[in-house]
Amino acid sequence: MTESAAGAAARREATAVESDDDARSAVDRWFALYPALALAALLPVGAVTPLFPVEVGVATFALGTLAVGMAHGAVDHLVPLRAATDVSLRRSVAVVSVAYAVLGGAVVAAFFLAPVAAFVGFIALTWLHWGQGDVAALVVAGVDHLPTSAERWLALVVRGGLPMGVPLLAHPGEYRLVAEWIVGLFVVDASAAAAAVEPVFVPATRLAVGAFMIAATVLSIGLGYRRVRAGASRRGWLRDAGEVAALWAWFLLAAPVFAIGVYFALWHGLRHVGRLILVDERAATALGDGDLPGALARFGRDAAPLTLGGFLVVAAVGLSVPAGVAAPGDLLAVSLVAIAAMTLPHVVVVAWLDRRQGVWRPGAVG
């Protein structure tokens, strides 16, 4: 290679790296930082929502699911194609479709066979997945105070546990109501459904979860500060600590169903959409060039067919449950069962993407 050719190749590589950095910065700004600030601004609204009927939370959850929640996983069939160089479109679609059919079907069967165990399993899976998504977002943001796998897993425990564990501590009544609605879809006797979920909501369970979350939070933020003292970026650590503080406040103050509805759309769903834009070369290029509407339009086009499919899954679950759907609470419960069925295969796809991008490897940059 001549000197001029080598220089041209180096310039092209530098341009590509700069474009990638621009896209990552835009994703972090539009899909993580600004939504986090918006959630913090909504804290006064969240604080008064326990005074509202639970139906307000149900409507908010439905709106959040319609807006972003269902769509954020609707491009899973294209993730292997875009994140790997050796996967064809046919193989990408086929493997993900089989995973959704088999794993999603197993989740629905579990609710029919053991609804309480399935509900607890769904909470645990969501805890894992929402923490998984937040750690990936921190990697995209380029924080350097979580350099080891153990520290990232601890951050996962904290980030995923805040939406799932804190409402159990602060608002057990509404949390239990939702559990009874879900179990009641499969246990027609309302008193039997209430008795079945009782062990989850006894004071000992709630206090244990609360103590665990406080300890995990203090440990994670404390270890991060120790990294700052050793030379890590204070700005990244402050970002992490600020987001954790905002999430603690949000889930302590806001009514659970309302809080989850806003969080699902404004926080978790948007962060994953941003991550998917980064693995779509054309969308990432558009975003890096400042064309946010173009990047979102491309994502929306890709997500539209299976977003509709997700709502068909909700309808199918609603038609199949023994108790039927007769009230807003039943509709929320059906939606959550359908989301549970789609969450397990979605977690598998995201875990594959995590591995591909080195999210859990020490020193990985994503």
CSV table of C-alpha atoms in Angstrom, one decimal:
chain,number,residue,atom,x,y,z
A,1,MET,CA,0.0,0.0,0.0
A,2,THR,CA,1.4,3.4,-0.9
A,3,GLU,CA,1.8,6.2,1.6
A,4,SER,CA,-1.1,8.1,0.1
A,5,ALA,CA,-3.4,5.1,0.1
A,6,ALA,CA,-2.5,4.3,3.7
A,7,GLY,CA,-3.2,7.9,4.6
A,8,ALA,CA,-6.6,7.7,2.9
A,9,ALA,CA,-7.5,4.5,4.7
A,10,ALA,CA,-6.5,6.0,8.0
A,11,ARG,CA,-8.7,9.0,7.4
A,12,ARG,CA,-11.6,6.8,6.5
A,13,GLU,CA,-11.2,4.8,9.6
A,14,ALA,CA,-10.9,8.0,11.7
A,15,THR,CA,-14.1,9.3,10.1
A,16,ALA,CA,-15.9,6.0,10.8
A,17,VAL,CA,-14.8,6.1,14.5
A,18,GLU,CA,-15.9,9.8,14.8
A,19,SER,CA,-19.3,8.9,13.2
A,20,ASP,CA,-19.8,6.0,15.6
A,21,ASP,CA,-18.9,8.3,18.6
A,22,ASP,CA,-21.4,10.9,17.3
A,23,ALA,CA,-24.1,8.2,17.1
A,24,ARG,CA,-23.4,6.8,20.6
A,25,SER,CA,-23.4,10.3,22.1
A,26,ALA,CA,-26.7,11.1,20.4
A,27,VAL,CA,-28.2,7.9,21.6
A,28,ASP,CA,-27.1,8.5,25.2
A,29,ARG,CA,-28.4,12.1,25.0
A,30,TRP,CA,-31.8,11.5,23.4
A,31,PHE,CA,-32.7,8.0,24.7
A,32,ALA,CA,-31.2,8.0,28.2
A,33,LEU,CA,-30.1,11.4,29.6
A,34,TYR,CA,-33.0,13.6,28.5
A,35,PRO,CA,-35.6,10.9,29.5
A,36,ALA,CA,-34.0,10.6,32.9
A,37,LEU,CA,-34.2,14.3,33.4
A,38,ALA,CA,-37.9,14.2,32.3
A,39,LEU,CA,-38.6,11.5,34.9
A,40,ALA,CA,-37.0,13.5,37.6
A,41,ALA,CA,-39.1,16.5,36.6
A,42,LEU,CA,-42.2,14.3,36.9
A,43,LEU,CA,-41.5,13.5,40.5
A,44,PRO,CA,-44.1,16.1,41.9
A,45,VAL,CA,-46.7,14.4,39.6
A,46,GLY,CA,-45.7,11.0,40.8
A,47,ALA,CA,-46.0,12.0,44.4
A,48,VAL,CA,-49.7,12.7,44.1
A,49,THR,CA,-50.6,9.6,42.1
A,50,PRO,CA,-51.3,7.5,45.2
A,51,LEU,CA,-54.3,9.7,45.7
A,52,PHE,CA,-55.7,8.8,42.3
A,53,PRO,CA,-57.8,5.7,41.5
A,54,VAL,CA,-55.7,2.8,40.3
A,55,GLU,CA,-57.5,3.0,36.9
A,56,VAL,CA,-55.4,6.2,36.2
A,57,GLY,CA,-52.3,4.0,36.5
A,58,VAL,CA,-53.9,1.4,34.3
A,59,ALA,CA,-54.5,4.0,31.6
A,60,THR,CA,-51.0,5.3,31.9
A,61,PHE,CA,-49.6,1.8,31.6
A,62,ALA,CA,-51.7,1.2,28.5
A,63,LEU,CA,-50.5,4.4,26.9
A,64,GLY,CA,-46.9,3.7,27.7
A,65,THR,CA,-47.2,0.2,26.3
A,66,LEU,CA,-48.8,1.6,23.1
A,67,ALA,CA,-46.3,4.4,22.7
A,68,VAL,CA,-43.0,2.5,23.3
A,69,GLY,CA,-43.3,-0.5,25.5
A,70,MET,CA,-44.5,-3.1,23.0
A,71,ALA,CA,-42.3,-1.7,20.2
A,72,HIS,CA,-39.0,-1.8,22.1
A,73,GLY,CA,-38.8,-5.6,21.6
A,74,ALA,CA,-40.4,-5.8,18.2
A,75,VAL,CA,-37.1,-5.7,16.3
A,76,ASP,CA,-35.6,-8.7,18.0
A,77,HIS,CA,-35.8,-10.8,14.8
A,78,LEU,CA,-33.3,-8.4,13.2
A,79,VAL,CA,-30.9,-8.2,16.1
A,80,PRO,CA,-28.7,-11.2,15.2
A,81,LEU,CA,-28.6,-10.0,11.5
A,82,ARG,CA,-27.4,-6.5,12.5
A,83,ALA,CA,-25.1,-7.3,15.4
A,84,ALA,CA,-23.2,-10.1,13.7
A,85,THR,CA,-21.5,-10.5,10.3
A,86,ASP,CA,-22.1,-14.2,9.8
A,87,VAL,CA,-25.9,-14.4,10.3
A,88,SER,CA,-28.3,-14.3,7.4
A,89,LEU,CA,-31.8,-12.6,7.5
A,90,ARG,CA,-33.4,-16.0,7.2
A,91,ARG,CA,-31.5,-17.5,10.1
A,92,SER,CA,-32.0,-14.4,12.2
A,93,VAL,CA,-35.7,-14.4,11.8
A,94,ALA,CA,-36.0,-18.2,12.1
A,95,VAL,CA,-34.0,-18.5,15.3
A,96,VAL,CA,-35.7,-15.6,17.1
A,97,SER,CA,-39.2,-16.8,15.9
A,98,VAL,CA,-38.6,-20.3,17.4
A,99,ALA,CA,-37.3,-18.8,20.6
A,100,TYR,CA,-40.4,-16.6,21.0
A,101,ALA,CA,-42.8,-19.5,20.2
A,102,VAL,CA,-41.1,-22.0,22.5
A,103,LEU,CA,-40.2,-19.8,25.4
A,104,GLY,CA,-43.3,-17.6,25.2
A,105,GLY,CA,-45.5,-20.6,25.1
A,106,ALA,CA,-43.7,-22.1,28.2
A,107,VAL,CA,-44.4,-18.9,30.1
A,108,VAL,CA,-48.1,-18.9,29.3
A,109,ALA,CA,-48.3,-22.6,30.3
A,110,ALA,CA,-46.6,-21.8,33.6
A,111,PHE,CA,-49.3,-19.3,34.4
A,112,PHE,CA,-52.0,-21.8,33.8
A,113,LEU,CA,-50.2,-24.5,35.9
A,114,ALA,CA,-48.8,-22.5,38.7
A,115,PRO,CA,-49.9,-18.8,38.6
A,116,VAL,CA,-48.3,-17.6,41.8
A,117,ALA,CA,-44.9,-19.2,40.9
A,118,ALA,CA,-45.2,-17.8,37.4
A,119,PHE,CA,-45.9,-14.3,38.8
A,120,VAL,CA,-42.9,-14.4,41.1
A,121,GLY,CA,-40.8,-15.7,38.2
A,122,PHE,CA,-42.0,-12.8,36.1
A,123,ILE,CA,-41.0,-10.3,38.7
A,124,ALA,CA,-37.5,-11.9,39.0
A,125,LEU,CA,-37.1,-12.0,35.2
A,126,THR,CA,-38.1,-8.3,34.9
A,127,TRP,CA,-35.7,-7.4,37.7
A,128,LEU,CA,-32.9,-9.1,35.7
A,129,HIS,CA,-33.9,-7.6,32.3
A,130,TRP,CA,-34.5,-4.0,33.4
A,131,GLY,CA,-31.1,-4.1,35.2
A,132,GLN,CA,-29.6,-5.6,32.1
A,133,GLY,CA,-30.9,-2.7,30.0
A,134,ASP,CA,-29.6,0.0,32.4
A,135,VAL,CA,-26.1,-1.5,32.5
A,136,ALA,CA,-26.0,-1.5,28.7
A,137,ALA,CA,-27.1,2.1,28.7
A,138,LEU,CA,-24.3,3.0,31.1
A,139,VAL,CA,-21.8,1.2,28.8
A,140,VAL,CA,-23.1,3.3,25.9
A,141,ALA,CA,-22.6,6.4,28.0
A,142,GLY,CA,-19.0,5.4,28.4
A,143,VAL,CA,-18.9,5.4,32.2
A,144,ASP,CA,-15.6,4.0,33.6
A,145,HIS,CA,-16.4,3.4,37.3
A,146,LEU,CA,-17.8,-0.1,36.5
A,147,PRO,CA,-14.8,-1.8,35.0
A,148,THR,CA,-15.4,-5.3,36.3
A,149,SER,CA,-18.1,-7.9,35.6
A,150,ALA,CA,-18.9,-8.0,39.4
A,151,GLU,CA,-19.5,-4.3,39.6
A,152,ARG,CA,-21.7,-4.3,36.5
A,153,TRP,CA,-23.8,-7.2,38.0
A,154,LEU,CA,-24.2,-5.3,41.2
A,155,ALA,CA,-25.4,-2.3,39.2
A,156,LEU,CA,-27.8,-4.6,37.4
A,157,VAL,CA,-29.2,-5.8,40.8
A,158,VAL,CA,-29.8,-2.2,41.9
A,159,ARG,CA,-31.1,-0.8,38.7
A,160,GLY,CA,-33.5,-3.8,38.0
A,161,GLY,CA,-34.5,-4.0,41.6
A,162,LEU,CA,-35.7,-0.4,42.0
A,163,PRO,CA,-38.8,-0.8,39.8
A,164,MET,CA,-39.6,-4.3,41.2
A,165,GLY,CA,-38.6,-4.1,44.8
A,166,VAL,CA,-39.2,-0.5,46.0
A,167,PRO,CA,-43.0,-0.4,45.3
A,168,LEU,CA,-43.3,-3.6,47.4
A,169,LEU,CA,-41.8,-1.7,50.2
A,170,ALA,CA,-43.6,1.6,49.7
A,171,HIS,CA,-47.0,0.7,48.2
A,172,PRO,CA,-47.8,-2.9,49.0
A,173,GLY,CA,-51.5,-2.5,48.7
A,174,GLU,CA,-51.6,-1.6,45.0
A,175,TYR,CA,-48.7,-4.1,44.3
A,176,ARG,CA,-50.8,-6.8,45.9
A,177,LEU,CA,-53.9,-5.8,44.0
A,178,VAL,CA,-52.0,-6.3,40.7
A,179,ALA,CA,-50.8,-9.7,41.9
A,180,GLU,CA,-54.3,-10.7,42.8
A,181,TRP,CA,-55.6,-9.6,39.4
A,182,ILE,CA,-53.0,-11.6,37.6
A,183,VAL,CA,-53.4,-14.8,39.7
A,184,GLY,CA,-57.2,-14.2,39.5
A,185,LEU,CA,-57.1,-14.7,35.8
A,186,PHE,CA,-56.3,-18.4,36.4
A,187,VAL,CA,-57.8,-18.9,39.9
A,188,VAL,CA,-61.4,-17.9,39.5
A,189,ASP,CA,-62.1,-17.9,43.3
A,190,ALA,CA,-61.1,-14.3,44.4
A,191,SER,CA,-60.5,-15.4,48.0
A,192,ALA,CA,-58.2,-18.2,46.8
A,193,ALA,CA,-56.3,-15.8,44.6
A,194,ALA,CA,-55.8,-13.4,47.6
A,195,ALA,CA,-54.6,-16.3,49.8
A,196,ALA,CA,-52.2,-17.5,47.1
A,197,VAL,CA,-50.2,-14.3,46.9
A,198,GLU,CA,-50.2,-13.6,50.7
A,199,PRO,CA,-46.7,-14.9,51.4
A,200,VAL,CA,-45.2,-12.4,48.9
A,201,PHE,CA,-46.7,-9.5,50.9
A,202,VAL,CA,-46.1,-10.3,54.5
A,203,PRO,CA,-44.1,-7.7,56.4
A,204,ALA,CA,-41.0,-10.0,56.7
A,205,THR,CA,-40.8,-10.3,52.9
A,206,ARG,CA,-41.2,-6.6,52.3
A,207,LEU,CA,-38.7,-5.6,54.9
A,208,ALA,CA,-36.2,-8.1,53.6
A,209,VAL,CA,-36.5,-6.8,50.1
A,210,GLY,CA,-36.2,-3.2,51.3
A,211,ALA,CA,-33.1,-3.9,53.4
A,212,PHE,CA,-31.5,-5.8,50.5
A,213,MET,CA,-32.2,-2.9,48.1
A,214,ILE,CA,-30.7,-0.3,50.5
A,215,ALA,CA,-27.6,-2.4,51.1
A,216,ALA,CA,-27.1,-3.1,47.4
A,217,THR,CA,-27.5,0.5,46.5
A,218,VAL,CA,-25.0,1.7,49.1
A,219,LEU,CA,-22.5,-0.9,48.1
A,220,SER,CA,-22.8,-0.2,44.4
A,221,ILE,CA,-22.6,3.6,44.7
A,222,GLY,CA,-19.8,3.3,47.3
A,223,LEU,CA,-17.7,1.0,45.1
A,224,GLY,CA,-18.2,3.5,42.3
A,225,TYR,CA,-17.0,6.3,44.4
A,226,ARG,CA,-13.9,4.3,45.4
A,227,ARG,CA,-13.2,3.9,41.6
A,228,VAL,CA,-13.5,7.7,41.3
A,229,ARG,CA,-11.0,8.2,44.1
A,230,ALA,CA,-8.7,5.9,42.1
A,231,GLY,CA,-9.0,7.9,38.9
A,232,ALA,CA,-12.3,7.1,37.3
A,233,SER,CA,-14.5,9.8,35.9
A,234,ARG,CA,-16.5,11.7,38.6
A,235,ARG,CA,-19.0,12.8,35.9
A,236,GLY,CA,-19.9,9.2,35.0
A,237,TRP,CA,-20.3,8.2,38.7
A,238,LEU,CA,-22.4,11.3,39.4
A,239,ARG,CA,-24.6,10.4,36.4
A,240,ASP,CA,-25.0,6.8,37.8
A,241,ALA,CA,-25.7,8.0,41.4
A,242,GLY,CA,-28.2,10.7,40.2
A,243,GLU,CA,-30.2,8.2,38.1
A,244,VAL,CA,-30.3,5.8,41.0
A,245,ALA,CA,-31.5,8.5,43.3
A,246,ALA,CA,-34.2,9.6,40.8
A,247,LEU,CA,-35.4,6.0,40.5
A,248,TRP,CA,-35.5,5.5,44.3
A,249,ALA,CA,-37.6,8.7,44.6
A,250,TRP,CA,-39.9,7.8,41.7
A,251,PHE,CA,-40.8,4.3,43.0
A,252,LEU,CA,-41.0,5.4,46.6
A,253,LEU,CA,-43.4,8.3,45.7
A,254,ALA,CA,-45.5,7.2,42.7
A,255,ALA,CA,-48.3,4.7,42.7
A,256,PRO,CA,-46.9,1.4,41.4
A,257,VAL,CA,-49.0,0.9,38.2
A,258,PHE,CA,-48.6,4.5,37.2
A,259,ALA,CA,-44.8,4.4,38.1
A,260,ILE,CA,-44.2,1.3,36.0
A,261,GLY,CA,-46.2,2.6,33.0
A,262,VAL,CA,-44.1,5.8,32.9
A,263,TYR,CA,-40.8,4.0,33.5
A,264,PHE,CA,-41.5,1.3,30.9
A,265,ALA,CA,-42.0,3.9,28.2
A,266,LEU,CA,-39.8,6.8,29.2
A,267,TRP,CA,-36.9,4.9,30.7
A,268,HIS,CA,-36.5,1.2,29.8
A,269,GLY,CA,-38.2,1.1,26.4
A,270,LEU,CA,-36.4,4.2,25.1
A,271,ARG,CA,-33.0,3.1,26.2
A,272,HIS,CA,-33.4,-0.2,24.4
A,273,VAL,CA,-34.7,1.6,21.2
A,274,GLY,CA,-31.5,3.7,21.3
A,275,ARG,CA,-29.4,0.6,21.6
A,276,LEU,CA,-31.1,-1.0,18.6
A,277,ILE,CA,-30.5,2.1,16.5
A,278,LEU,CA,-26.8,1.7,17.2
A,279,VAL,CA,-26.7,-1.8,15.6
A,280,ASP,CA,-28.6,-0.6,12.6
A,281,GLU,CA,-25.9,1.1,10.5
A,282,ARG,CA,-28.3,3.3,8.5
A,283,ALA,CA,-30.2,4.5,11.5
A,284,ALA,CA,-27.0,5.1,13.5
A,285,THR,CA,-25.6,7.1,10.6
A,286,ALA,CA,-28.7,9.2,10.4
A,287,LEU,CA,-28.7,9.8,14.1
A,288,GLY,CA,-25.0,10.7,14.1
A,289,ASP,CA,-25.7,13.2,11.4
A,290,GLY,CA,-28.4,14.8,13.6
A,291,ASP,CA,-31.4,13.2,11.9
A,292,LEU,CA,-33.3,11.9,14.9
A,293,PRO,CA,-36.7,11.8,13.1
A,294,GLY,CA,-35.1,9.7,10.3
A,295,ALA,CA,-33.6,7.3,12.7
A,296,LEU,CA,-36.9,6.9,14.6
A,297,ALA,CA,-38.8,6.5,11.4
A,298,ARG,CA,-36.5,3.6,10.3
A,299,PHE,CA,-36.9,2.0,13.7
A,300,GLY,CA,-40.7,2.5,13.6
A,301,ARG,CA,-40.9,0.9,10.2
A,302,ASP,CA,-39.0,-2.2,11.4
A,303,ALA,CA,-40.9,-2.5,14.6
A,304,ALA,CA,-44.5,-2.0,13.3
A,305,PRO,CA,-45.4,-5.5,12.2
A,306,LEU,CA,-44.3,-7.3,15.4
A,307,THR,CA,-45.7,-4.5,17.6
A,308,LEU,CA,-49.1,-5.4,16.1
A,309,GLY,CA,-48.2,-9.0,16.7
A,310,GLY,CA,-47.6,-8.2,20.4
A,311,PHE,CA,-51.1,-6.8,20.8
A,312,LEU,CA,-52.4,-9.9,19.1
A,313,VAL,CA,-50.7,-12.0,21.8
A,314,VAL,CA,-52.4,-9.8,24.4
A,315,ALA,CA,-55.8,-10.6,22.7
A,316,ALA,CA,-55.0,-14.3,22.5
A,317,VAL,CA,-54.2,-14.4,26.3
A,318,GLY,CA,-57.3,-12.5,27.1
A,319,LEU,CA,-59.5,-15.0,25.1
A,320,SER,CA,-57.8,-18.0,26.8
A,321,VAL,CA,-57.8,-17.2,30.5
A,322,PRO,CA,-60.4,-19.0,32.6
A,323,ALA,CA,-61.8,-16.0,34.4
A,324,GLY,CA,-62.2,-13.8,31.3
A,325,VAL,CA,-61.7,-10.1,31.0
A,326,ALA,CA,-64.4,-7.9,32.5
A,327,ALA,CA,-62.7,-4.9,34.1
A,328,PRO,CA,-59.7,-2.6,33.6
A,329,GLY,CA,-57.7,-4.6,36.2
A,330,ASP,CA,-58.3,-7.7,34.2
A,331,LEU,CA,-57.0,-6.0,31.0
A,332,LEU,CA,-53.9,-4.9,32.9
A,333,ALA,CA,-53.4,-8.4,34.2
A,334,VAL,CA,-53.8,-10.0,30.7
A,335,SER,CA,-51.3,-7.4,29.3
A,336,LEU,CA,-48.8,-8.3,31.9
A,337,VAL,CA,-49.1,-12.1,31.3
A,338,ALA,CA,-48.7,-11.5,27.6
A,339,ILE,CA,-45.7,-9.2,28.3
A,340,ALA,CA,-44.2,-11.9,30.5
A,341,ALA,CA,-44.5,-14.4,27.6
A,342,MET,CA,-42.6,-12.0,25.4
A,343,THR,CA,-40.1,-11.0,28.0
A,344,LEU,CA,-38.4,-14.4,28.4
A,345,PRO,CA,-37.3,-14.7,24.7
A,346,HIS,CA,-36.6,-11.0,24.6
A,347,VAL,CA,-34.2,-11.4,27.5
A,348,VAL,CA,-32.5,-14.3,25.6
A,349,VAL,CA,-32.0,-12.0,22.6
A,350,VAL,CA,-30.7,-9.2,24.7
A,351,ALA,CA,-28.3,-11.5,26.6
A,352,TRP,CA,-26.9,-12.6,23.2
A,353,LEU,CA,-26.5,-9.0,22.2
A,354,ASP,CA,-24.8,-8.3,25.6
A,355,ARG,CA,-22.4,-11.1,25.0
A,356,ARG,CA,-21.7,-10.0,21.4
A,357,GLN,CA,-20.9,-6.4,22.6
A,358,GLY,CA,-18.9,-7.4,25.6
A,359,VAL,CA,-21.2,-5.7,28.1
A,360,TRP,CA,-20.2,-8.1,30.9
A,361,ARG,CA,-16.6,-8.4,30.1
A,362,PRO,CA,-14.2,-6.4,32.3
A,363,GLY,CA,-12.9,-3.4,30.5
A,364,ALA,CA,-15.4,-3.7,27.6
A,365,VAL,CA,-16.5,-0.5,25.9
A,366,GLY,CA,-19.7,-1.9,24.4
